mmCIF file of N, CA and C in Angstrom:
data_model
loop_
_atom_site.group_PDB
_atom_site.id
_atom_site.type_symbol
_atom_site.label_atom_id
_atom_site.label_comp_id
_atom_site.label_asym_id
_atom_site.label_seq_id
_atom_site.Cartn_x
_atom_site.Cartn_y
_atom_site.Cartn_z
ATOM 1 N N MET O 1 11.137 -15.398 5.549
ATOM 2 C CA MET O 1 10.675 -14.649 6.521
ATOM 3 C C MET O 1 11.377 -13.482 5.729
ATOM 4 N N ILE O 2 10.395 -12.365 6.096
ATOM 5 C CA ILE O 2 10.719 -11.214 6.515
ATOM 6 C C ILE O 2 11.166 -10.102 7.773
ATOM 7 N N ASP O 3 12.546 -9.559 7.322
ATOM 8 C CA ASP O 3 12.745 -9.032 8.354
ATOM 9 C C ASP O 3 11.974 -7.584 9.019
ATOM 10 N N ARG O 4 12.182 -7.163 10.068
ATOM 11 C CA ARG O 4 11.496 -6.143 9.972
ATOM 12 C C ARG O 4 11.736 -5.115 10.030
ATOM 13 N N SER O 5 13.250 -4.844 10.237
ATOM 14 C CA SER O 5 14.129 -4.142 9.879
ATOM 15 C C SER O 5 14.460 -3.487 8.393
ATOM 16 N N ASP O 6 13.953 -4.525 7.427
ATOM 17 C CA ASP O 6 13.184 -4.751 5.786
ATOM 18 C C ASP O 6 12.440 -3.312 5.509
ATOM 19 N N ILE O 7 11.372 -3.486 6.006
ATOM 20 C CA ILE O 7 10.703 -2.185 6.494
ATOM 21 C C ILE O 7 10.501 -0.895 6.138
ATOM 22 N N THR O 8 10.588 -0.448 6.147
ATOM 23 C CA THR O 8 10.682 0.965 5.765
ATOM 24 C C THR O 8 9.457 1.687 6.831
ATOM 25 N N GLU O 9 9.797 1.979 8.394
ATOM 26 C CA GLU O 9 8.965 3.171 8.264
ATOM 27 C C GLU O 9 8.449 4.112 8.387
ATOM 28 N N ASP O 10 9.120 5.478 7.683
ATOM 29 C CA ASP O 10 8.932 6.501 6.839
ATOM 30 C C ASP O 10 8.502 6.054 6.044
ATOM 31 N N ASP O 11 7.032 7.263 6.017
ATOM 32 C CA ASP O 11 5.974 7.029 4.842
ATOM 33 C C ASP O 11 6.712 7.545 3.615
ATOM 34 N N PHE O 12 7.205 8.535 3.555
ATOM 35 C CA PHE O 12 8.097 8.913 2.269
ATOM 36 C C PHE O 12 9.320 8.052 1.459
ATOM 37 N N GLN O 13 9.683 7.293 1.940
ATOM 38 C CA GLN O 13 10.456 6.362 1.953
ATOM 39 C C GLN O 13 10.509 5.642 1.498
ATOM 40 N N ALA O 14 8.959 4.666 1.870
ATOM 41 C CA ALA O 14 8.265 3.613 1.418
ATOM 42 C C ALA O 14 7.491 4.145 0.383
ATOM 43 N N ARG O 15 7.009 5.118 0.307
ATOM 44 C CA ARG O 15 5.913 5.210 -0.671
ATOM 45 C C ARG O 15 7.344 5.563 -2.481
ATOM 46 N N GLN O 16 8.545 5.781 -2.020
ATOM 47 C CA GLN O 16 9.664 6.078 -2.921
ATOM 48 C C GLN O 16 9.735 4.800 -2.818
ATOM 49 N N ARG O 17 10.308 3.890 -2.569
ATOM 50 C CA ARG O 17 10.529 2.438 -2.909
ATOM 51 C C ARG O 17 9.056 1.414 -3.889
ATOM 52 N N TRP O 18 8.136 2.031 -3.255
ATOM 53 C CA TRP O 18 7.248 1.413 -3.680
ATOM 54 C C TRP O 18 6.812 1.691 -5.322
ATOM 55 N N GLY O 19 7.010 3.144 -5.413
ATOM 56 C CA GLY O 19 7.304 3.399 -6.670
ATOM 57 C C GLY O 19 8.113 3.073 -7.732
ATOM 58 N N ALA O 20 9.394 2.501 -7.240
ATOM 59 C CA ALA O 20 10.400 2.581 -7.774
ATOM 60 C C ALA O 20 10.478 0.994 -8.500
ATOM 61 N N LEU O 21 9.156 0.286 -7.738
ATOM 62 C CA LEU O 21 9.244 -1.399 -8.256
ATOM 63 C C LEU O 21 8.651 -1.363 -10.163
ATOM 64 N N GLY O 22 8.041 -0.260 -10.441
ATOM 65 C CA GLY O 22 7.638 -0.615 -11.500
ATOM 66 C C GLY O 22 5.800 -0.504 -11.287
ATOM 67 N N ARG O 23 5.268 -0.409 -12.660
ATOM 68 C CA ARG O 23 3.963 -1.110 -12.798
ATOM 69 C C ARG O 23 3.194 -1.489 -12.995
ATOM 70 N N LYS O 24 3.996 -2.891 -13.742
ATOM 71 C CA LYS O 24 3.787 -4.377 -13.582
ATOM 72 C C LYS O 24 3.607 -4.826 -12.047
ATOM 73 N N GLN O 25 4.615 -4.718 -12.103
ATOM 74 C CA GLN O 25 5.266 -5.196 -10.483
ATOM 75 C C GLN O 25 3.911 -5.311 -9.916
ATOM 76 N N ARG O 26 3.921 -4.145 -9.483
ATOM 77 C CA ARG O 26 2.852 -3.439 -7.973
ATOM 78 C C ARG O 26 1.602 -3.932 -8.200
ATOM 79 N N ARG O 27 1.121 -3.722 -9.770
ATOM 80 C CA ARG O 27 0.255 -4.740 -10.123
ATOM 81 C C ARG O 27 -0.162 -6.376 -9.784
ATOM 82 N N ARG O 28 0.904 -6.589 -10.201
ATOM 83 C CA ARG O 28 0.967 -8.076 -9.684
ATOM 84 C C ARG O 28 0.668 -8.554 -8.272
ATOM 85 N N ILE O 29 1.788 -7.807 -7.205
ATOM 86 C CA ILE O 29 1.669 -8.222 -5.979
ATOM 87 C C ILE O 29 0.477 -7.473 -5.239
ATOM 88 N N VAL O 30 -0.233 -6.727 -5.749
ATOM 89 C CA VAL O 30 -1.934 -6.361 -5.310
ATOM 90 C C VAL O 30 -3.044 -7.427 -5.819
ATOM 91 N N ARG O 31 -2.931 -7.976 -7.564
ATOM 92 C CA ARG O 31 -3.132 -8.653 -7.838
ATOM 93 C C ARG O 31 -3.534 -10.415 -6.620
ATOM 94 N N ASN O 32 -1.905 -10.581 -6.852
ATOM 95 C CA ASN O 32 -1.326 -12.068 -6.332
ATOM 96 C C ASN O 32 -2.003 -11.982 -3.854
ATOM 97 N N ALA O 33 -2.027 -10.376 -3.424
ATOM 98 C CA ALA O 33 -2.117 -10.348 -2.347
ATOM 99 C C ALA O 33 -3.794 -10.429 -2.576
ATOM 100 N N LYS O 34 -4.430 -9.825 -3.325
ATOM 101 C CA LYS O 34 -5.699 -10.562 -3.250
ATOM 102 C C LYS O 34 -6.419 -12.070 -3.666
ATOM 103 N N LYS O 35 -5.411 -12.908 -4.263
ATOM 104 C CA LYS O 35 -5.568 -14.208 -4.434
ATOM 105 C C LYS O 35 -5.330 -14.636 -2.730
ATOM 106 N N GLY O 36 -4.031 -14.030 -1.896
ATOM 107 C CA GLY O 36 -3.939 -14.828 -0.484
ATOM 108 C C GLY O 36 -2.169 -15.108 -0.953
ATOM 109 N N ILE O 37 -1.692 -14.836 -1.962
ATOM 110 C CA ILE O 37 -0.609 -15.139 -1.858
ATOM 111 C C ILE O 37 0.082 -14.012 -1.871
ATOM 112 N N ALA O 38 1.423 -14.167 -1.628
ATOM 113 C CA ALA O 38 2.842 -13.615 -0.479
ATOM 114 C C ALA O 38 4.142 -13.730 -1.591
ATOM 115 N N CYS O 39 4.606 -12.653 -1.769
ATOM 116 C CA CYS O 39 5.543 -12.138 -2.743
ATOM 117 C C CYS O 39 6.871 -13.689 -1.879
ATOM 118 N N ASP O 40 7.217 -13.909 -2.536
ATOM 119 C CA ASP O 40 8.296 -15.111 -2.739
ATOM 120 C C ASP O 40 9.594 -14.192 -2.493
ATOM 121 N N ASP O 41 10.067 -12.947 -2.778
ATOM 122 C CA ASP O 41 11.236 -12.158 -2.225
ATOM 123 C C ASP O 41 10.848 -11.564 -0.820
ATOM 124 N N PRO O 42 11.935 -11.764 -0.451
ATOM 125 C CA PRO O 42 11.505 -10.915 1.425
ATOM 126 C C PRO O 42 11.716 -9.159 0.896
ATOM 127 N N VAL O 43 12.517 -9.308 -0.045
ATOM 128 C CA VAL O 43 12.833 -7.843 0.451
ATOM 129 C C VAL O 43 11.231 -6.959 -0.635
ATOM 130 N N THR O 44 10.972 -7.699 -1.842
ATOM 131 C CA THR O 44 10.216 -7.674 -2.581
ATOM 132 C C THR O 44 8.698 -7.062 -1.414
ATOM 133 N N ALA O 45 8.296 -8.359 -0.857
ATOM 134 C CA ALA O 45 7.283 -8.112 0.437
ATOM 135 C C ALA O 45 7.455 -7.034 1.064
ATOM 136 N N ALA O 46 8.824 -6.764 2.059
ATOM 137 C CA ALA O 46 8.998 -5.842 2.844
ATOM 138 C C ALA O 46 8.682 -4.149 2.387
ATOM 139 N N ILE O 47 9.004 -3.915 1.068
ATOM 140 C CA ILE O 47 8.474 -3.118 0.025
ATOM 141 C C ILE O 47 7.459 -2.287 0.669
ATOM 142 N N ALA O 48 6.301 -3.800 -0.189
ATOM 143 C CA ALA O 48 5.195 -3.990 -0.482
ATOM 144 C C ALA O 48 4.522 -3.465 1.272
ATOM 145 N N LEU O 49 5.084 -4.161 2.072
ATOM 146 C CA LEU O 49 4.450 -4.390 3.277
ATOM 147 C C LEU O 49 4.250 -2.402 3.817
ATOM 148 N N GLY O 50 5.870 -2.116 3.478
ATOM 149 C CA GLY O 50 5.778 -0.855 3.868
ATOM 150 C C GLY O 50 4.962 0.226 2.951
ATOM 151 N N TRP O 51 4.889 0.302 2.203
ATOM 152 C CA TRP O 51 3.524 0.645 1.353
ATOM 153 C C TRP O 51 2.480 0.671 2.292
ATOM 154 N N ALA O 52 1.758 -0.722 2.331
ATOM 155 C CA ALA O 52 0.469 -0.904 3.309
ATOM 156 C C ALA O 52 0.544 -0.191 4.514
ATOM 157 N N TRP O 53 1.582 -0.122 4.757
ATOM 158 C CA TRP O 53 1.557 0.400 6.160
ATOM 159 C C TRP O 53 1.751 2.056 6.234
ATOM 160 N N ALA O 54 1.877 2.745 4.643
ATOM 161 C CA ALA O 54 2.327 3.799 4.540
ATOM 162 C C ALA O 54 1.378 4.210 4.429
ATOM 163 N N VAL O 55 -0.133 3.814 4.224
ATOM 164 C CA VAL O 55 -1.550 3.991 3.701
ATOM 165 C C VAL O 55 -2.196 3.410 4.537
ATOM 166 N N LEU O 56 -1.814 2.597 5.294
ATOM 167 C CA LEU O 56 -3.245 1.950 6.795
ATOM 168 C C LEU O 56 -2.258 2.376 7.984
ATOM 169 N N GLY O 57 -0.913 2.893 7.928
ATOM 170 C CA GLY O 57 -0.814 2.489 9.600
ATOM 171 C C GLY O 57 0.057 1.600 9.616
ATOM 172 N N ALA O 58 1.088 2.097 10.884
ATOM 173 C CA ALA O 58 1.594 0.501 11.235
ATOM 174 C C ALA O 58 0.880 -0.229 11.920
ATOM 175 N N PRO O 59 0.613 -1.432 12.150
ATOM 176 C CA PRO O 59 0.062 -2.041 13.242
ATOM 177 C C PRO O 59 -0.782 -1.093 14.758
ATOM 178 N N GLU O 60 0.554 -1.044 14.682
ATOM 179 C CA GLU O 60 0.209 -0.534 16.215
ATOM 180 C C GLU O 60 -0.398 1.048 16.595
ATOM 181 N N ARG O 61 0.362 1.620 15.364
ATOM 182 C CA ARG O 61 -0.849 3.219 14.988
ATOM 183 C C ARG O 61 -1.516 2.951 13.602
ATOM 184 N N ARG O 62 -2.584 2.591 13.294
ATOM 185 C CA ARG O 62 -3.087 2.828 12.383
ATOM 186 C C ARG O 62 -3.847 3.776 12.434
ATOM 187 N N ARG O 63 -4.013 4.359 11.002
ATOM 188 C CA ARG O 63 -4.370 5.646 10.279
ATOM 189 C C ARG O 63 -5.831 5.782 9.911
ATOM 190 N N ARG O 64 -6.213 6.951 10.742
ATOM 191 C CA ARG O 64 -8.246 7.538 10.912
ATOM 192 C C ARG O 64 -8.076 8.938 9.693
ATOM 193 N N PHE O 65 -8.914 8.164 8.788
ATOM 194 C CA PHE O 65 -8.913 9.516 7.926
ATOM 195 C C PHE O 65 -10.617 10.228 8.135
ATOM 196 N N ASP O 66 -10.327 11.145 8.053
ATOM 197 C CA ASP O 66 -11.539 12.262 8.886
ATOM 198 C C ASP O 66 -12.472 11.808 7.294
ATOM 199 N N TRP O 67 -13.484 12.413 8.178
ATOM 200 C CA TRP O 67 -14.858 12.073 6.482
ATOM 201 C C TRP O 67 -14.231 13.318 5.299
ATOM 202 N N LEU O 68 -14.214 14.328 5.574
ATOM 203 C CA LEU O 68 -13.362 15.324 4.593
ATOM 204 C C LEU O 68 -12.756 14.907 3.730
ATOM 205 N N ASP O 69 -11.960 13.862 4.122
ATOM 206 C CA ASP O 69 -10.743 13.625 3.330
ATOM 207 C C ASP O 69 -11.736 12.898 2.022
ATOM 208 N N PHE O 70 -12.661 11.869 2.228
ATOM 209 C CA PHE O 70 -12.998 10.884 0.998
ATOM 210 C C PHE O 70 -13.739 12.121 0.377
ATOM 211 N N LEU O 71 -14.284 13.105 0.920
ATOM 212 C CA LEU O 71 -15.144 14.230 -0.409
ATOM 213 C C LEU O 71 -14.046 15.158 -0.705
ATOM 214 N N THR O 72 -13.610 15.223 -0.592
ATOM 215 C CA THR O 72 -12.077 15.680 -1.691
ATOM 216 C C THR O 72 -11.901 14.734 -3.135
ATOM 217 N N PRO O 73 -11.949 16.271 -4.164
ATOM 218 C CA PRO O 73 -11.907 15.145 -5.397
ATOM 219 C C PRO O 73 -10.533 15.142 -5.682
ATOM 220 N N GLY O 74 -10.206 13.996 -6.114
ATOM 221 C CA GLY O 74 -8.837 13.712 -6.849
ATOM 222 C C GLY O 74 -9.561 13.754 -8.554
ATOM 223 N N PRO O 75 -7.990 13.439 -8.828
ATOM 224 C CA PRO O 75 -7.932 12.772 -10.378
ATOM 225 C C PRO O 75 -8.847 11.732 -10.264
ATOM 226 N N ASN O 76 -9.137 11.927 -12.156
ATOM 227 C CA ASN O 76 -10.185 10.938 -12.614
ATOM 228 C C ASN O 76 -8.742 9.624 -12.394
ATOM 229 N N PRO O 77 -9.670 8.673 -11.976
ATOM 230 C CA PRO O 77 -8.344 7.091 -11.709
ATOM 231 C C PRO O 77 -8.485 6.503 -12.568
ATOM 232 N N ALA O 78 -9.001 6.604 -13.885
ATOM 233 C CA ALA O 78 -9.557 6.033 -15.162
ATOM 234 C C ALA O 78 -8.164 6.547 -15.865
ATOM 235 N N PHE O 79 -7.489 7.587 -15.545
ATOM 236 C CA PHE O 79 -6.187 8.038 -16.617
ATOM 237 C C PHE O 79 -4.833 7.872 -15.869
ATOM 238 N N VAL O 80 -4.771 7.342 -14.608
ATOM 239 C CA VAL O 80 -3.672 7.598 -13.474
ATOM 240 C C VAL O 80 -3.981 6.503 -13.015
ATOM 241 N N ASP O 81 -2.187 6.063 -12.593
ATOM 242 C CA ASP O 81 -1.836 4.656 -12.010
ATOM 243 C C ASP O 81 -2.234 5.090 -10.270
ATOM 244 N N VAL O 82 -3.833 4.328 -9.880
ATOM 245 C CA VAL O 82 -3.790 4.549 -8.498
ATOM 246 C C VAL O 82 -2.633 3.903 -7.624
ATOM 247 N N TYR O 83 -2.050 2.926 -7.825
ATOM 248 C CA TYR O 83 -0.634 2.576 -6.879
ATOM 249 C C TYR O 83 0.532 2.866 -7.415
ATOM 250 N N ASP O 84 0.582 3.815 -7.437
ATOM 251 C CA ASP O 84 2.129 4.471 -7.909
ATOM 252 C C ASP O 84 2.547 5.248 -6.548
ATOM 253 N N GLY O 85 1.906 5.252 -5.465
ATOM 254 C CA GLY O 85 2.535 5.421 -4.080
ATOM 255 C C GLY O 85 2.023 6.545 -3.282
ATOM 256 N N SER O 86 1.756 7.301 -4.171
ATOM 257 C CA SER O 86 0.987 9.061 -4.075
ATOM 258 C C SER O 86 0.628 8.938 -2.808
ATOM 259 N N ARG O 87 0.204 9.626 -1.628
ATOM 260 C CA ARG O 87 -0.442 10.274 -1.113
ATOM 261 C C ARG O 87 -1.941 10.426 -1.040
ATOM 262 N N MET O 88 -1.776 10.960 -2.522
ATOM 263 C CA MET O 88 -3.711 11.593 -2.565
ATOM 264 C C MET O 88 -4.255 10.267 -2.606
ATOM 265 N N PHE O 89 -3.659 9.140 -3.154
ATOM 266 C CA PHE O 89 -4.776 8.068 -3.533
ATOM 267 C C PHE O 89 -5.160 7.290 -2.793
ATOM 268 N N ASP O 90 -5.115 7.420 -0.915
ATOM 269 C CA ASP O 90 -4.935 6.935 0.080
ATOM 270 C C ASP O 90 -6.881 6.520 0.707
ATOM 271 N N THR O 91 -7.692 7.347 0.383
ATOM 272 C CA THR O 91 -8.782 7.309 0.051
ATOM 273 C C THR O 91 -9.335 6.639 0.155
ATOM 274 N N TYR O 92 -8.962 6.629 -1.736
ATOM 275 C CA TYR O 92 -9.947 5.679 -2.439
ATOM 276 C C TYR O 92 -10.148 3.975 -1.861
ATOM 277 N N ARG O 93 -11.188 3.266 -2.357
ATOM 278 C CA ARG O 93 -11.632 2.440 -1.019
ATOM 279 C C ARG O 93 -10.904 1.577 -1.772
ATOM 280 N N TYR O 94 -10.630 1.092 -3.126
ATOM 281 C CA TYR O 94 -9.531 -0.038 -3.617
ATOM 282 C C TYR O 94 -7.970 -0.213 -3.216
ATOM 283 N N VAL O 95 -8.107 1.409 -3.298
ATOM 284 C CA VAL O 95 -6.127 1.406 -2.655
ATOM 285 C C VAL O 95 -6.092 0.703 -1.375
ATOM 286 N N ARG O 96 -6.937 1.066 -0.415
ATOM 287 C CA ARG O 96 -7.268 1.425 1.048
ATOM 288 C C ARG O 96 -7.385 -0.875 1.280
ATOM 289 N N ARG O 97 -8.315 -0.917 -0.072
ATOM 290 C CA ARG O 97 -8.940 -2.519 0.340
ATOM 291 C C ARG O 97 -7.495 -3.028 -0.042
ATOM 292 N N ALA O 98 -6.337 -2.550 -1.568
ATOM 293 C CA ALA O 98 -5.503 -3.775 -2.097
ATOM 294 C C ALA O 98 -4.242 -3.651 -0.711
ATOM 295 N N ALA O 99 -4.365 -2.346 0.134
ATOM 296 C CA ALA O 99 -3.451 -2.329 1.437
ATOM 297 C C ALA O 99 -3.556 -3.312 2.575
ATOM 298 N N LYS O 100 -5.030 -3.433 2.085
ATOM 299 C CA LYS O 100 -5.360 -4.032 3.272
ATOM 300 C C LYS O 100 -4.932 -5.757 2.657
ATOM 301 N N ASN O 101 -5.070 -6.086 1.691
ATOM 302 C CA ASN O 101 -4.500 -7.561 1.410
ATOM 303 C C ASN O 101 -3.099 -7.647 1.273
ATOM 304 N N ILE O 102 -2.516 -7.269 1.191
ATOM 305 C CA ILE O 102 -1.077 -6.929 0.876
ATOM 306 C C ILE O 102 -0.196 -6.892 2.754
ATOM 307 N N ASP O 103 -1.486 -6.397 3.515
ATOM 308 C CA ASP O 103 -0.819 -6.580 5.205
ATOM 309 C C ASP O 103 -1.670 -7.504 5.260
ATOM 310 N N ALA O 104 -2.856 -8.389 4.878
ATOM 311 C CA ALA O 104 -2.883 -9.446 5.703
ATOM 312 C C ALA O 104 -2.271 -11.056 4.896
ATOM 313 N N VAL O 105 -1.325 -10.415 4.386
ATOM 314 C CA VAL O 105 -0.599 -11.487 3.611
ATOM 315 C C VAL O 105 0.483 -11.831 3.849
ATOM 316 N N HIS O 106 1.780 -10.214 3.949
ATOM 317 C CA HIS O 106 2.409 -10.512 4.062
ATOM 318 C C HIS O 106 2.962 -9.971 6.202
ATOM 319 N N THR O 107 1.870 -9.842 6.951
ATOM 320 C CA THR O 107 2.243 -9.615 8.206
ATOM 321 C C THR O 107 2.061 -10.635 8.756
ATOM 322 N N PRO O 108 1.936 -11.790 8.756
ATOM 323 C CA PRO O 108 2.018 -13.554 8.700
ATOM 324 C C PRO O 108 3.330 -13.938 9.080
ATOM 325 N N LEU O 109 3.973 -12.730 8.346
ATOM 326 C CA LEU O 109 5.785 -13.687 7.718
ATOM 327 C C LEU O 109 6.720 -12.815 8.156
ATOM 328 N N LEU O 110 6.058 -12.456 9.371
ATOM 329 C CA LEU O 110 7.029 -11.347 10.209
ATOM 330 C C LEU O 110 7.052 -12.182 11.372
ATOM 331 N N PRO O 111 8.907 -12.181 11.241
ATOM 332 C CA PRO O 111 9.148 -12.797 12.693
ATOM 333 C C PRO O 111 8.542 -13.016 14.478
#
């Protein structure tokens, strides 16, 4: 079970904690969430859920993107880690999809 108090509500801190996990661990969490597998460690699960909520918004207040956000050119995703937690990649479809997968897998673990 994930304790809701472990999930960082502040976007900046949630992104920092997610970025501190390391590239391989972030990729493994995203890959496992795509398969429907939750994290074994509740602290790591809380960090992943905090990042997903930073991208999507908390369940009570989901974020809506303006259509101009999708037209703003970002860096070429082939040469950067789009799962690093920075805000500029939030509009990328696969980043939002990964956040939705993490949210769907880990939210049922909340009390």
